[in-house]
Amino acid sequence: MLKSPALSGIVAFATQLSPMMVLAIAILGGWLFIALAAPLIAPYDPDTIDIASMLTAPSADHWFGTDQVGRDVFSRVIYAARVDLFLCVIGVLPPLVIGTIVGLFSGYFGGMVDSVFMRVYDLTVAFPFFVLVLAIVGVIGPGLVNFIIALTIVGWVSYARLVRAEVLTVRESEFVRAAECLGYPRRAVLFQHVLPNAIGPVIAYAVSDAVLVMLAGASFGYLGMGAQPPLAEWGVIIADGQAFIQQAWWICLFPGLAAISLGLGFAFLGDGLGQWQRREVAA
């Protein structure tokens, strides 16, 4: 019986998954399903106000209780998963792409390109990450789009530095030198030989960085600088419930637990990818 090479590769990869990777895939897969199926899972509209049911404790009708205007917290937590998963992807993807391109050219060509990048890097890391993002959002204004723009402006530098370090090692490899001696175009050497062999640690870092992005999104939503009410987002829900924490603890508890579980999923996946990559290098 013939087997597809792609299928054989998937099976081989699956057999090497650590328990941490399996747990991470289960957590992230569960949240992805919840986000996609939110209209089917949520029993109520997340923005529907019901003053008669305000600050209702968890019950059979409202599993996570209701907030200060009677909105169902369970439905809002479910719909907020869409926003926070979106943040994890969009908050990582632009810095990853920009940083990879800059780091690739900086590490391979060196010279003035590398010098300019290193000065930009030194200037960026002179300020704490959150402070710099907060300053940019304060200048361009609050909102989800502006928060992502600020993340991109600050975040690409770390990716570029990591890619640069990997490229500096890979460019001295024999297969790269051989490709250059055979007259391969620099574009082919960069994107067919250097980049594929330098991108592995960057992907693992990007997965781990999704945790920081998610926490930053929730934090800025809590501060009123990220997602804006009435949009259902975990940080916004926690901020709404802060004033009622003593009489309605459930408003803050359940979105907080959701944020922690999603963060653990990305953290476990990042650690698992790092361990798997180290095993491949050792082999």
Short mmCIF file of C-alpha atoms in Angstrom, two decimals:
data_model
loop_
_atom_site.label_atom_id
_atom_site.label_comp_id
_atom_site.label_asym_id
_atom_site.label_seq_id
_atom_site.Cartn_x
_atom_site.Cartn_y
_atom_site.Cartn_z
CA MET A 1 0.00 0.00 0.00
CA LEU A 2 1.48 3.33 -1.12
CA LYS A 3 1.70 6.15 1.39
CA SER A 4 1.91 9.85 0.63
CA PRO A 5 5.28 11.37 1.62
CA ALA A 6 3.41 14.29 3.20
CA LEU A 7 1.23 11.89 5.21
CA SER A 8 4.29 9.91 6.29
CA GLY A 9 5.96 13.13 7.43
CA ILE A 10 2.91 14.14 9.44
CA VAL A 11 2.75 10.72 11.09
CA ALA A 12 6.47 10.83 11.88
CA PHE A 13 6.11 14.29 13.41
CA ALA A 14 3.06 13.23 15.44
CA THR A 15 4.95 10.27 16.94
CA GLN A 16 7.64 12.66 18.19
CA LEU A 17 5.25 15.02 19.98
CA SER A 18 5.99 15.48 23.65
CA PRO A 19 3.18 15.54 26.22
CA MET A 20 3.70 19.32 26.44
CA MET A 21 3.11 19.69 22.70
CA VAL A 22 0.00 17.51 22.85
CA LEU A 23 -1.40 19.60 25.70
CA ALA A 24 -0.59 22.82 23.85
CA ILE A 25 -2.31 21.62 20.67
CA ALA A 26 -5.34 20.54 22.69
CA ILE A 27 -5.62 23.94 24.43
CA LEU A 28 -5.08 26.03 21.30
CA GLY A 29 -7.26 23.77 19.19
CA GLY A 30 -10.02 24.04 21.76
CA TRP A 31 -9.88 27.82 21.83
CA LEU A 32 -9.77 27.98 18.03
CA PHE A 33 -12.89 25.82 17.85
CA ILE A 34 -14.61 27.98 20.48
CA ALA A 35 -13.73 31.16 18.56
CA LEU A 36 -14.96 29.82 15.23
CA ALA A 37 -18.14 28.33 16.69
CA ALA A 38 -18.91 31.26 19.01
CA PRO A 39 -22.36 31.98 17.47
CA LEU A 40 -23.32 28.35 18.04
CA ILE A 41 -21.87 28.03 21.55
CA ALA A 42 -22.81 31.38 23.12
CA PRO A 43 -26.37 31.27 24.48
CA TYR A 44 -26.84 35.06 24.32
CA ASP A 45 -25.77 38.00 22.22
CA PRO A 46 -22.62 39.35 23.93
CA ASP A 47 -23.78 42.97 23.65
CA THR A 48 -27.42 42.54 24.69
CA ILE A 49 -28.19 44.64 27.78
CA ASP A 50 -30.70 43.31 30.33
CA ILE A 51 -31.00 45.64 33.32
CA ALA A 52 -33.35 43.21 35.07
CA SER A 53 -30.56 40.60 35.18
CA MET A 54 -27.66 42.84 36.16
CA LEU A 55 -24.96 41.36 38.44
CA THR A 56 -26.64 37.94 38.51
CA ALA A 57 -24.46 35.23 40.05
CA PRO A 58 -23.53 32.13 38.00
CA SER A 59 -26.57 29.93 37.50
CA ALA A 60 -28.15 27.50 35.06
CA ASP A 61 -29.39 30.44 32.97
CA HIS A 62 -26.11 32.36 33.06
CA TRP A 63 -23.18 29.96 33.57
CA PHE A 64 -20.66 32.74 34.24
CA GLY A 65 -23.17 35.20 35.64
CA THR A 66 -23.93 38.64 34.22
CA ASP A 67 -22.15 41.98 34.36
CA GLN A 68 -23.20 45.41 35.59
CA VAL A 69 -25.61 45.94 32.69
CA GLY A 70 -26.95 42.40 32.53
CA ARG A 71 -24.82 41.08 29.67
CA ASP A 72 -24.08 37.35 29.82
CA VAL A 73 -20.42 36.94 30.85
CA PHE A 74 -20.15 33.44 29.36
CA SER A 75 -21.19 34.72 25.93
CA ARG A 76 -18.82 37.66 26.19
CA VAL A 77 -15.89 35.41 27.16
CA ILE A 78 -16.67 33.12 24.20
CA TYR A 79 -16.83 35.98 21.70
CA ALA A 80 -13.75 37.63 23.24
CA ALA A 81 -11.74 34.55 22.25
CA ARG A 82 -12.07 35.73 18.65
CA VAL A 83 -10.52 39.10 19.45
CA ASP A 84 -7.67 37.73 21.56
CA LEU A 85 -6.78 34.97 19.09
CA PHE A 86 -6.84 37.57 16.33
CA LEU A 87 -4.46 39.69 18.41
CA CYS A 88 -2.11 36.74 18.92
CA VAL A 89 -1.83 36.18 15.17
CA ILE A 90 -1.92 39.75 13.83
CA GLY A 91 0.23 41.05 16.67
CA VAL A 92 2.99 38.57 15.78
CA LEU A 93 2.77 38.25 11.99
CA PRO A 94 3.77 41.79 10.85
CA PRO A 95 6.78 42.04 13.22
CA LEU A 96 7.81 38.52 12.19
CA VAL A 97 7.73 39.32 8.47
CA ILE A 98 9.41 42.73 8.75
CA GLY A 99 12.01 41.52 11.25
CA THR A 100 12.84 38.46 9.16
CA ILE A 101 13.45 40.52 6.03
CA VAL A 102 15.56 43.12 7.84
CA GLY A 103 17.54 40.53 9.79
CA LEU A 104 18.13 38.45 6.66
CA PHE A 105 19.63 41.33 4.71
CA SER A 106 21.48 42.73 7.71
CA GLY A 107 23.13 39.43 8.59
CA TYR A 108 23.97 38.37 5.04
CA PHE A 109 25.22 41.62 3.54
CA GLY A 110 26.62 43.30 6.68
CA GLY A 111 28.31 46.64 6.10
CA MET A 112 26.21 49.80 6.26
CA VAL A 113 22.92 47.89 6.33
CA ASP A 114 24.03 45.99 9.43
CA SER A 115 25.40 49.12 11.12
CA VAL A 116 22.16 51.05 10.63
CA PHE A 117 20.09 48.16 11.96
CA MET A 118 22.26 47.74 15.07
CA ARG A 119 21.89 51.43 15.89
CA VAL A 120 18.10 51.14 15.54
CA TYR A 121 18.20 48.07 17.76
CA ASP A 122 20.25 49.87 20.42
CA LEU A 123 17.82 52.79 20.39
CA THR A 124 14.77 50.52 20.72
CA VAL A 125 16.02 48.31 23.56
CA ALA A 126 17.01 51.40 25.54
CA PHE A 127 13.32 51.65 26.53
CA PRO A 128 11.14 48.99 28.18
CA PHE A 129 8.90 47.23 25.66
CA PHE A 130 5.56 48.06 27.30
CA VAL A 131 6.54 51.66 27.97
CA LEU A 132 7.48 52.21 24.33
CA VAL A 133 4.27 50.60 23.05
CA LEU A 134 2.24 52.62 25.54
CA ALA A 135 3.93 55.83 24.41
CA ILE A 136 3.20 55.14 20.75
CA VAL A 137 -0.44 54.27 21.45
CA GLY A 138 -0.71 57.44 23.52
CA VAL A 139 0.49 59.48 20.55
CA ILE A 140 -1.55 57.86 17.76
CA GLY A 141 -4.61 57.18 19.94
CA PRO A 142 -6.23 54.16 21.59
CA GLY A 143 -7.84 51.35 19.64
CA LEU A 144 -7.16 47.84 18.44
CA VAL A 145 -5.64 48.87 15.09
CA ASN A 146 -3.35 51.46 16.67
CA PHE A 147 -2.28 48.94 19.29
CA ILE A 148 -1.24 46.50 16.54
CA ILE A 149 0.63 49.31 14.73
CA ALA A 150 2.53 50.12 17.93
CA LEU A 151 3.37 46.43 18.46
CA THR A 152 4.73 46.23 14.91
CA ILE A 153 6.83 49.38 15.28
CA VAL A 154 8.47 48.04 18.44
CA GLY A 155 8.33 44.27 17.98
CA TRP A 156 10.06 43.75 14.62
CA VAL A 157 13.45 44.66 16.12
CA SER A 158 13.65 41.52 18.29
CA TYR A 159 12.84 39.28 15.33
CA ALA A 160 15.41 41.03 13.16
CA ARG A 161 18.13 40.56 15.77
CA LEU A 162 17.33 36.85 16.12
CA VAL A 163 17.28 36.29 12.35
CA ARG A 164 20.53 38.25 11.99
CA ALA A 165 22.25 36.03 14.54
CA GLU A 166 21.08 32.87 12.77
CA VAL A 167 22.07 34.21 9.34
CA LEU A 168 25.57 35.08 10.55
CA THR A 169 26.03 31.40 11.41
CA VAL A 170 24.32 29.93 8.36
CA ARG A 171 26.11 32.11 5.80
CA GLU A 172 29.44 30.50 6.77
CA SER A 173 28.08 27.01 6.08
CA GLU A 174 29.61 24.93 3.31
CA PHE A 175 26.38 24.59 1.33
CA VAL A 176 25.97 28.39 1.23
CA ARG A 177 29.58 28.87 0.14
CA ALA A 178 29.11 26.18 -2.50
CA ALA A 179 25.98 27.87 -3.85
CA GLU A 180 27.82 31.19 -4.07
CA CYS A 181 30.80 29.59 -5.83
CA LEU A 182 28.48 27.92 -8.35
CA GLY A 183 27.15 31.34 -9.31
CA TYR A 184 23.67 31.12 -7.82
CA PRO A 185 21.91 34.50 -7.76
CA ARG A 186 22.00 36.14 -4.35
CA ARG A 187 18.22 36.07 -4.25
CA ALA A 188 18.26 32.30 -4.60
CA VAL A 189 21.01 31.91 -2.00
CA LEU A 190 19.11 34.09 0.47
CA PHE A 191 15.63 32.63 0.13
CA GLN A 192 16.40 29.03 -0.86
CA HIS A 193 19.44 28.25 1.27
CA VAL A 194 19.99 30.81 4.05
CA LEU A 195 16.42 31.62 5.13
CA PRO A 196 15.07 28.03 5.40
CA ASN A 197 18.00 27.09 7.64
CA ALA A 198 17.71 30.20 9.82
CA ILE A 199 13.95 30.42 10.32
CA GLY A 200 13.47 27.53 12.79
CA PRO A 201 14.36 29.34 16.04
CA VAL A 202 12.43 32.39 14.82
CA ILE A 203 9.20 30.38 14.48
CA ALA A 204 9.64 28.97 18.00
CA TYR A 205 10.22 32.49 19.31
CA ALA A 206 7.16 33.81 17.47
CA VAL A 207 4.94 31.19 19.11
CA SER A 208 6.28 32.14 22.54
CA ASP A 209 5.94 35.83 21.68
CA ALA A 210 2.21 35.28 21.07
CA VAL A 211 1.89 34.94 24.86
CA LEU A 212 3.38 38.42 25.35
CA VAL A 213 1.14 39.85 22.63
CA MET A 214 -1.97 38.30 24.15
CA LEU A 215 -1.11 39.57 27.63
CA ALA A 216 -0.26 42.99 26.20
CA GLY A 217 -3.60 43.09 24.38
CA ALA A 218 -5.49 42.20 27.55
CA SER A 219 -3.45 44.71 29.58
CA PHE A 220 -3.99 47.55 27.12
CA GLY A 221 -7.68 46.66 26.88
CA TYR A 222 -7.83 46.86 30.68
CA LEU A 223 -6.15 50.28 30.58
CA GLY A 224 -8.53 51.49 27.88
CA MET A 225 -5.74 51.81 25.32
CA GLY A 226 -6.46 48.68 23.27
CA ALA A 227 -9.84 47.22 22.34
CA GLN A 228 -12.62 49.68 23.13
CA PRO A 229 -15.98 48.94 24.81
CA PRO A 230 -18.46 47.51 24.05
CA LEU A 231 -16.24 45.09 22.09
CA ALA A 232 -15.97 41.81 23.99
CA GLU A 233 -12.28 41.37 24.85
CA TRP A 234 -10.92 39.71 27.98
CA GLY A 235 -9.03 42.77 29.21
CA VAL A 236 -12.05 45.01 28.59
CA ILE A 237 -14.34 42.60 30.46
CA ILE A 238 -11.95 42.53 33.43
CA ALA A 239 -11.75 46.33 33.43
CA ASP A 240 -15.56 46.56 33.38
CA GLY A 241 -15.83 44.23 36.36
CA GLN A 242 -13.11 45.79 38.49
CA ALA A 243 -15.46 48.20 40.23
CA PHE A 244 -17.75 45.30 41.19
CA ILE A 245 -15.08 42.81 42.24
CA GLN A 246 -16.41 42.44 45.82
CA GLN A 247 -20.02 41.83 44.88
CA ALA A 248 -19.60 40.27 41.42
CA TRP A 249 -16.27 38.41 41.39
CA TRP A 250 -17.29 36.31 38.41
CA ILE A 251 -17.00 39.22 35.96
CA CYS A 252 -13.21 39.32 36.40
CA LEU A 253 -12.56 35.67 37.26
CA PHE A 254 -13.71 33.88 34.13
CA PRO A 255 -12.05 36.12 31.47
CA GLY A 256 -8.90 36.05 33.61
CA LEU A 257 -8.90 32.23 33.60
CA ALA A 258 -9.51 32.24 29.85
CA ALA A 259 -6.51 34.54 29.26
CA ILE A 260 -4.30 32.36 31.48
CA SER A 261 -5.29 29.16 29.67
CA LEU A 262 -4.65 30.63 26.21
CA GLY A 263 -1.32 32.02 27.37
CA LEU A 264 -0.32 28.61 28.75
CA GLY A 265 -1.26 27.02 25.43
CA PHE A 266 1.10 29.26 23.48
CA ALA A 267 3.82 28.94 26.14
CA PHE A 268 3.65 25.12 26.06
CA LEU A 269 3.70 25.14 22.25
CA GLY A 270 6.74 27.43 22.15
CA ASP A 271 8.64 25.29 24.68
CA GLY A 272 7.66 22.12 22.84
CA LEU A 273 8.86 23.47 19.51
CA GLY A 274 12.14 24.54 21.11
CA GLN A 275 12.69 21.06 22.57
CA TRP A 276 11.81 19.39 19.28
CA GLN A 277 14.20 21.64 17.39
CA ARG A 278 17.02 20.89 19.84
CA ARG A 279 16.43 17.17 19.36
CA GLU A 280 16.61 17.58 15.58
CA VAL A 281 19.90 19.49 15.85
CA ALA A 282 21.37 16.90 18.18
CA ALA A 283 20.31 14.10 15.85
#
